[in-house]
Amino acid sequence: MGRRLRIGIDTGGTFTDVVALDEDTGEIVTTKTPSTPADPAEGFADGAGKALRLAGAEPGDVAALCHGTTVATNRLLEDRVDGLGLVTTEGFEAILEIARQSVPDGYGNSYFWVKPPRIVPVHRVRTVGGRLDHTGAELRPFDEASAVAAARWFRDEGVRAIGVCLLHSYADPAHELAMREVLRREHPDAVVSLSCEVLREYREYERAVTTLVDAAVKPAMNGYLARITERAPSRLLVMKSNGGVLSADEVARQPITTVLSGPAAGALGAAFVVARSGHGSVVTLDGGGTSTDVAVVLDGEPTLTTEGAIGRHPVKIPMIDIVTVGAGGGSVAWRSAEGALKVGPRSAGADPGPLCYGRGGAEVTVTDAHAVLGRIPPHLLGGEVPLDVDAARAGLAALAADLGLKAERAAAGILEISAWNQANAIRQITVRRGLDVRDYPLVAFGGSGPLLACRLLDVLGLPAAVIPENPGNLSAFGLLTVDVRNDYVRTRVVRDAELDPALLGEVFADLEDEAAGALAREGFGRDLRRFARSADLRYYGQAFEVRVPAPAGAPDAAFRAEVVRRFHDEHEALYGYCHRGDARHPVEWVNLRVSGIGPITRPRLRERPPGDGDTSRSRTGTRRVYFDAWEDAAVHRRERLAPGDVLHGPAVIEEFGSTLPLHPGFRARLDGYGNLVVTR
């Protein structure tokens, strides 16, 4: 009988991370290959091939391949959404122009703020006759003549990506389905996204933009999925923003669900790994070459949101709540017009990369500062990527002279600014959400994640930092820990006092039928399917909702009361008050949700026996490292450490995909699962 391997491949801006898991033995192989921004599919294929060689396996041994991709995210961040068209209800052609009245940073700081260009300009918005009310009842029939005229206009103008968002289609999709049939007949080359399939809930603006974003990324995403499917040695699963995976065929129907898929895998991988060590609630920090992503894990589960945005585009889909900042290893250091030192958000990327990569880079980056200060070795990936430290030193000296600083001070300043950029992102995901950051250990991973861990403990007052084993590949590992998952939503706005439990049962049953169909297409039998219910509630008159889990079983009066109780509790936890028992503030139900879950076999993390405490076996030498001054720091190989071993700073702990500079006054202890726990 052949082997059964599952491979996780996470394509980042600088490196493509790969983890191969033997499902029978539990053996794990990790590696990295350079990303190929011109065609990410090449880096994907290179990574899969390298993992197979290291594992001594054949393509036929691969049972499944899980992939986290940034193709959809990058198109939005780079604003490559040209050539879109919108079909909406007659009289609502200005929906994108009106948008929302929110202004960045508040009106006090935005006197001269101008709305950015709409995702679809006014002249590429077409309207059709027909009207539904908020219950789905038809007020005016669908006007096929205007629909045909709109379809032919798009065809004649060469507009091939079209979003359809008709008023109240969340309540009844009939008019949107009719519009799709017209487009198929009159404009068969068009790529069409319907709001009733992308986001079946109310709020016309957010639903319209989310649908248009789906249409914008669909051609590029489907082409990419087709290319990697051809090269994949087995069934391909793609990571979604909601913390689940789906087959490539299912993802192709709604490619918008893959935005932020890489960071989502990292947060899930971190939650899985550190939970075994007793850390149920943590802050995760995924430091890459281009950016740093932070998230919060509460009781073993990353927090979710539907109020996200990619670039300037609001995207209202279920996603792990992640804050991203341009503070990666490749972030460029530069002098502002005022003469101040700045770091990021622009990145040197994978090509040409930092100065020390020796690929023609011309700007100093965070990685260059680490190299010059001795905090990383003069090579990466176990010697596969040699670093030109002299080139980094020369570039840094020029920047330092321009700033009137010594080279060491300029390099230390670059790292200090980068640390504060990361700290501010952590504050945004914690303090702004009512969480005390000092209560949560930091899980630092990614190629550059552990590099500033000690400084972040000081800046934020965190109790500890946990550095998982193979931190540079944790996002790829996270791909192997997640279930197949799809989310379904239906809007039903009704006050609790007027709610018929039979309506809840009907809607939840419909949503579970949809989820069951998707899981059946993924190959999950009836006994393996799981369903998780939730509901969005608010007090009457509020603009936004609070989501709470809903119990299983037939909805009845007790079911309704339990969901309302959970809403009061969650509202009080989030905002410090609730209106429990106050008839002046009745509760209103807004959205009902179901997640269909197909469980997969997770990796097994084995606890290791303790060592004898002798750390001399891990020590490889001494290197001059600059912290607040130049010091002789012991250099250790992480893979030679045993559980219970303790190292004291100043020291540098090196491994294949990452490095931990251990500052003076800090210590690192290896726990039974191979995690380094850093404390003061």
CSV table of N, CA, C and O in Angstrom, one decimal, residues 407-484:
chain,number,residue,atom,x,y,z
A,407,ALA,N,25.8,54.3,11.4
A,407,ALA,CA,25.1,53.2,10.8
A,407,ALA,C,24.3,52.3,11.8
A,407,ALA,O,23.2,51.9,11.5
A,408,GLU,N,25.0,52.0,12.9
A,408,GLU,CA,24.3,51.1,13.9
A,408,GLU,C,23.0,51.8,14.4
A,408,GLU,O,22.0,51.1,14.6
A,409,ARG,N,23.1,53.1,14.7
A,409,ARG,CA,21.9,53.8,15.2
A,409,ARG,C,20.8,53.8,14.2
A,409,ARG,O,19.6,53.7,14.5
A,410,ALA,N,21.2,54.0,12.9
A,410,ALA,CA,20.1,54.0,11.8
A,410,ALA,C,19.5,52.6,11.7
A,410,ALA,O,18.3,52.5,11.6
A,411,ALA,N,20.3,51.6,11.8
A,411,ALA,CA,19.8,50.2,11.7
A,411,ALA,C,18.9,49.9,12.9
A,411,ALA,O,17.8,49.3,12.7
A,412,ALA,N,19.3,50.3,14.1
A,412,ALA,CA,18.5,50.1,15.3
A,412,ALA,C,17.2,50.9,15.2
A,412,ALA,O,16.1,50.4,15.6
A,413,GLY,N,17.3,52.1,14.6
A,413,GLY,CA,16.1,52.9,14.4
A,413,GLY,C,15.1,52.2,13.5
A,413,GLY,O,13.9,52.3,13.7
A,414,ILE,N,15.6,51.6,12.4
A,414,ILE,CA,14.7,50.9,11.5
A,414,ILE,C,13.9,49.8,12.2
A,414,ILE,O,12.7,49.7,12.0
A,415,LEU,N,14.7,49.1,13.0
A,415,LEU,CA,14.0,48.0,13.7
A,415,LEU,C,13.0,48.5,14.8
A,415,LEU,O,12.0,47.9,15.0
A,416,GLU,N,13.4,49.6,15.4
A,416,GLU,CA,12.5,50.1,16.4
A,416,GLU,C,11.2,50.6,15.8
A,416,GLU,O,10.1,50.4,16.3
A,417,ILE,N,11.3,51.3,14.6
A,417,ILE,CA,10.1,51.7,14.0
A,417,ILE,C,9.2,50.6,13.5
A,417,ILE,O,8.0,50.5,13.7
A,418,SER,N,9.9,49.5,13.0
A,418,SER,CA,9.2,48.3,12.6
A,418,SER,C,8.5,47.7,13.7
A,418,SER,O,7.3,47.2,13.6
A,419,ALA,N,9.1,47.6,14.9
A,419,ALA,CA,8.5,47.0,16.1
A,419,ALA,C,7.3,47.8,16.5
A,419,ALA,O,6.2,47.2,16.9
A,420,TRP,N,7.4,49.1,16.5
A,420,TRP,CA,6.2,50.0,16.9
A,420,TRP,C,5.1,49.9,15.8
A,420,TRP,O,3.9,49.9,16.2
A,421,ASN,N,5.4,49.7,14.6
A,421,ASN,CA,4.4,49.5,13.6
A,421,ASN,C,3.6,48.2,13.9
A,421,ASN,O,2.4,48.1,13.8
A,422,GLN,N,4.4,47.1,14.2
A,422,GLN,CA,3.7,45.9,14.6
A,422,GLN,C,2.9,46.0,15.9
A,422,GLN,O,1.8,45.5,16.0
A,423,ALA,N,3.5,46.7,16.9
A,423,ALA,CA,2.8,46.9,18.1
A,423,ALA,C,1.5,47.7,17.9
A,423,ALA,O,0.5,47.3,18.6
A,424,ASN,N,1.5,48.7,17.1
A,424,ASN,CA,0.2,49.4,16.8
A,424,ASN,C,-0.8,48.5,16.2
A,424,ASN,O,-2.0,48.6,16.4
A,425,ALA,N,-0.4,47.6,15.3
A,425,ALA,CA,-1.3,46.6,14.7
A,425,ALA,C,-1.9,45.7,15.8
A,425,ALA,O,-3.1,45.4,15.8
A,426,ILE,N,-1.1,45.3,16.7
A,426,ILE,CA,-1.6,44.4,17.8
A,426,ILE,C,-2.6,45.2,18.7
A,426,ILE,O,-3.6,44.7,19.1
A,427,ARG,N,-2.3,46.5,19.0
A,427,ARG,CA,-3.2,47.3,19.7
A,427,ARG,C,-4.5,47.4,19.0
A,427,ARG,O,-5.6,47.4,19.6
A,428,GLN,N,-4.5,47.6,17.7
A,428,GLN,CA,-5.7,47.7,16.9
A,428,GLN,C,-6.6,46.5,17.0
A,428,GLN,O,-7.8,46.6,17.1
A,429,ILE,N,-6.0,45.3,17.1
A,429,ILE,CA,-6.8,44.1,17.1
A,429,ILE,C,-7.2,43.7,18.5
A,429,ILE,O,-8.1,42.9,18.7
A,430,THR,N,-6.6,44.4,19.5
A,430,THR,CA,-6.9,44.1,20.9
A,430,THR,C,-7.6,45.2,21.6
A,430,THR,O,-8.8,45.2,21.9
A,431,VAL,N,-6.8,46.3,21.9
A,431,VAL,CA,-7.3,47.4,22.7
A,431,VAL,C,-8.6,48.0,22.1
A,431,VAL,O,-9.6,48.3,22.8
A,432,ARG,N,-8.6,48.2,20.8
A,432,ARG,CA,-9.8,48.8,20.1
A,432,ARG,C,-11.0,47.9,20.2
A,432,ARG,O,-12.1,48.3,19.9
A,433,ARG,N,-10.8,46.6,20.5
A,433,ARG,CA,-11.9,45.7,20.6
A,433,ARG,C,-12.2,45.3,22.1
A,433,ARG,O,-12.9,44.3,22.4
A,434,GLY,N,-11.6,46.1,23.0
A,434,GLY,CA,-12.0,46.0,24.4
A,434,GLY,C,-11.2,44.9,25.1
A,434,GLY,O,-11.6,44.4,26.2
A,435,LEU,N,-10.1,44.4,24.5
A,435,LEU,CA,-9.2,43.4,25.1
A,435,LEU,C,-8.0,44.0,25.7
A,435,LEU,O,-7.4,44.9,25.1
A,436,ASP,N,-7.5,43.5,26.9
A,436,ASP,CA,-6.3,44.0,27.5
A,436,ASP,C,-5.2,43.2,26.9
A,436,ASP,O,-5.0,42.0,27.2
A,437,VAL,N,-4.3,43.8,26.1
A,437,VAL,CA,-3.2,43.1,25.4
A,437,VAL,C,-2.3,42.4,26.4
A,437,VAL,O,-1.7,41.4,26.1
A,438,ARG,N,-2.2,42.9,27.6
A,438,ARG,CA,-1.3,42.3,28.6
A,438,ARG,C,-1.7,41.0,29.1
A,438,ARG,O,-1.0,40.3,29.8
A,439,ASP,N,-3.0,40.6,28.7
A,439,ASP,CA,-3.5,39.3,29.2
A,439,ASP,C,-3.1,38.1,28.2
A,439,ASP,O,-3.4,37.0,28.5
A,440,TYR,N,-2.5,38.5,27.1
A,440,TYR,CA,-2.4,37.5,26.0
A,440,TYR,C,-0.9,37.2,25.6
A,440,TYR,O,-0.2,38.2,25.3
A,441,PRO,N,-0.5,36.0,25.7
A,441,PRO,CA,0.9,35.7,25.1
A,441,PRO,C,0.9,36.0,23.6
A,441,PRO,O,-0.2,35.9,22.9
A,442,LEU,N,2.0,36.3,23.1
A,442,LEU,CA,2.2,36.5,21.7
A,442,LEU,C,2.7,35.3,21.0
A,442,LEU,O,3.7,34.7,21.5
A,443,VAL,N,2.1,34.8,19.9
A,443,VAL,CA,2.6,33.7,19.1
A,443,VAL,C,3.2,34.3,17.9
A,443,VAL,O,2.5,34.9,17.0
A,444,ALA,N,4.5,34.3,17.8
A,444,ALA,CA,5.2,35.0,16.7
A,444,ALA,C,5.8,33.9,15.7
A,444,ALA,O,6.4,33.0,16.1
A,445,PHE,N,5.4,34.1,14.4
A,445,PHE,CA,5.9,33.1,13.4
A,445,PHE,C,6.0,33.8,12.1
A,445,PHE,O,5.9,35.0,12.0
A,446,GLY,N,6.2,33.0,11.1
A,446,GLY,CA,6.6,33.6,9.8
A,446,GLY,C,8.1,33.8,9.8
A,446,GLY,O,8.8,33.8,10.8
A,447,GLY,N,8.7,34.0,8.6
A,447,GLY,CA,10.1,34.2,8.5
A,447,GLY,C,10.7,35.3,9.3
A,447,GLY,O,11.8,35.2,9.9
A,448,SER,N,9.9,36.4,9.4
A,448,SER,CA,10.4,37.6,10.2
A,448,SER,C,9.7,37.8,11.5
A,448,SER,O,10.0,38.7,12.3
A,449,GLY,N,8.7,36.9,11.8
A,449,GLY,CA,7.9,37.1,13.0
A,449,GLY,C,8.6,37.1,14.3
A,449,GLY,O,8.4,38.0,15.1
A,450,PRO,N,9.6,36.2,14.5
A,450,PRO,CA,10.3,36.1,15.8
A,450,PRO,C,11.3,37.2,16.0
A,450,PRO,O,11.8,37.4,17.1
A,451,LEU,N,11.7,37.9,14.9
A,451,LEU,CA,12.9,38.8,15.0
A,451,LEU,C,12.7,39.9,16.0
A,451,LEU,O,13.7,40.4,16.6
A,452,LEU,N,11.5,40.4,16.2
A,452,LEU,CA,11.2,41.5,17.1
A,452,LEU,C,10.4,41.1,18.3
A,452,LEU,O,9.9,42.0,19.0
A,453,ALA,N,10.3,39.8,18.6
A,453,ALA,CA,9.5,39.4,19.7
A,453,ALA,C,9.9,40.0,21.0
A,453,ALA,O,9.0,40.4,21.8
A,454,CYS,N,11.2,40.0,21.3
A,454,CYS,CA,11.6,40.5,22.6
A,454,CYS,C,11.2,42.0,22.8
A,454,CYS,O,10.7,42.4,23.8
A,455,ARG,N,11.4,42.7,21.7
A,455,ARG,CA,11.0,44.2,21.8
A,455,ARG,C,9.5,44.4,22.0
A,455,ARG,O,9.1,45.3,22.7
A,456,LEU,N,8.7,43.5,21.3
A,456,LEU,CA,7.3,43.7,21.5
A,456,LEU,C,6.8,43.3,22.9
A,456,LEU,O,5.9,43.9,23.4
A,457,LEU,N,7.5,42.4,23.6
A,457,LEU,CA,7.2,42.1,25.0
A,457,LEU,C,7.4,43.4,25.8
A,457,LEU,O,6.6,43.7,26.7
A,458,ASP,N,8.4,44.1,25.5
A,458,ASP,CA,8.7,45.4,26.3
A,458,ASP,C,7.7,46.5,25.9
A,458,ASP,O,7.1,47.1,26.8
A,459,VAL,N,7.4,46.7,24.6
A,459,VAL,CA,6.6,47.8,24.2
A,459,VAL,C,5.1,47.6,24.7
A,459,VAL,O,4.5,48.5,25.1
A,460,LEU,N,4.6,46.3,24.7
A,460,LEU,CA,3.2,46.1,24.9
A,460,LEU,C,3.0,45.5,26.3
A,460,LEU,O,1.8,45.4,26.7
A,461,GLY,N,4.0,45.1,27.0
A,461,GLY,CA,3.8,44.5,28.4
A,461,GLY,C,3.2,43.1,28.3
A,461,GLY,O,2.5,42.7,29.2
A,462,LEU,N,3.5,42.4,27.2
A,462,LEU,CA,3.0,41.0,27.0
A,462,LEU,C,3.6,40.1,28.0
A,462,LEU,O,4.8,40.2,28.4
A,463,PRO,N,2.9,39.1,28.5
A,463,PRO,CA,3.5,38.1,29.5
A,463,PRO,C,4.5,37.2,28.9
A,463,PRO,O,5.4,36.8,29.6
A,464,ALA,N,4.4,36.8,27.6
A,464,ALA,CA,5.4,35.9,27.0
A,464,ALA,C,5.2,35.9,25.5
A,464,ALA,O,4.2,36.4,25.0
A,465,ALA,N,6.2,35.4,24.8
A,465,ALA,CA,6.1,35.2,23.4
A,465,ALA,C,6.4,33.7,23.2
A,465,ALA,O,7.3,33.1,23.7
A,466,VAL,N,5.6,33.1,22.3
A,466,VAL,CA,5.7,31.7,22.0
A,466,VAL,C,6.1,31.6,20.5
A,466,VAL,O,5.5,32.1,19.6
A,467,ILE,N,7.3,30.9,20.3
A,467,ILE,CA,7.8,30.7,18.9
A,467,ILE,C,7.6,29.3,18.6
A,467,ILE,O,8.3,28.4,19.1
A,468,PRO,N,6.6,28.9,17.7
A,468,PRO,CA,6.4,27.5,17.4
A,468,PRO,C,7.6,26.9,16.7
A,468,PRO,O,8.4,27.6,16.1
A,469,GLU,N,7.6,25.6,16.6
A,469,GLU,CA,8.6,24.9,15.8
A,469,GLU,C,8.4,25.2,14.3
A,469,GLU,O,7.3,25.3,13.9
A,470,ASN,N,9.5,25.4,13.6
A,470,ASN,CA,9.4,25.7,12.2
A,470,ASN,C,8.5,26.9,12.0
A,470,ASN,O,7.5,26.8,11.2
A,471,PRO,N,8.7,28.0,12.6
A,471,PRO,CA,7.8,29.2,12.6
A,471,PRO,C,7.7,29.8,11.2
A,471,PRO,O,6.6,30.3,10.8
A,472,GLY,N,8.7,29.6,10.3
A,472,GLY,CA,8.6,30.2,9.0
A,472,GLY,C,7.6,29.4,8.1
A,472,GLY,O,7.3,29.9,7.0
A,473,ASN,N,7.2,28.2,8.5
A,473,ASN,CA,6.3,27.4,7.7
A,473,ASN,C,5.0,27.2,8.4
A,473,ASN,O,4.2,26.3,8.0
A,474,LEU,N,4.7,28.0,9.4
A,474,LEU,CA,3.4,27.7,10.2
A,474,LEU,C,2.2,27.9,9.4
A,474,LEU,O,1.2,27.2,9.6
A,475,SER,N,2.2,28.9,8.5
A,475,SER,CA,1.0,29.1,7.7
A,475,SER,C,0.7,27.9,6.8
A,475,SER,O,-0.5,27.5,6.6
A,476,ALA,N,1.8,27.4,6.2
A,476,ALA,CA,1.6,26.2,5.4
A,476,ALA,C,1.1,25.0,6.3
A,476,ALA,O,0.3,24.2,5.9
A,477,PHE,N,1.7,24.9,7.5
A,477,PHE,CA,1.2,23.8,8.4
A,477,PHE,C,-0.3,24.1,8.8
A,477,PHE,O,-1.0,23.1,8.9
A,478,GLY,N,-0.6,25.3,9.0
A,478,GLY,CA,-2.0,25.6,9.3
A,478,GLY,C,-3.0,25.1,8.3
A,478,GLY,O,-4.2,24.8,8.6
A,479,LEU,N,-2.6,25.1,7.0
A,479,LEU,CA,-3.5,24.6,5.9
A,479,LEU,C,-3.9,23.1,6.2
A,479,LEU,O,-4.9,22.7,5.6
A,480,LEU,N,-3.0,22.4,6.9
A,480,LEU,CA,-3.3,21.0,7.2
A,480,LEU,C,-4.1,20.7,8.4
A,480,LEU,O,-4.4,19.6,8.8
A,481,THR,N,-4.5,21.8,9.1
A,481,THR,CA,-5.3,21.7,10.3
A,481,THR,C,-6.7,22.1,10.2
A,481,THR,O,-7.4,22.1,11.2
A,482,VAL,N,-7.2,22.5,9.0
A,482,VAL,CA,-8.5,23.1,8.9
A,482,VAL,C,-9.5,22.2,8.2
A,482,VAL,O,-9.1,21.4,7.3
A,483,ASP,N,-10.7,22.4,8.5
A,483,ASP,CA,-11.8,21.6,7.9
A,483,ASP,C,-12.3,22.2,6.7
A,483,ASP,O,-12.1,23.4,6.4
A,484,VAL,N,-13.0,21.4,5.8
A,484,VAL,CA,-13.7,22.0,4.7
A,484,VAL,C,-14.9,22.7,5.3
A,484,VAL,O,-15.6,22.3,6.3
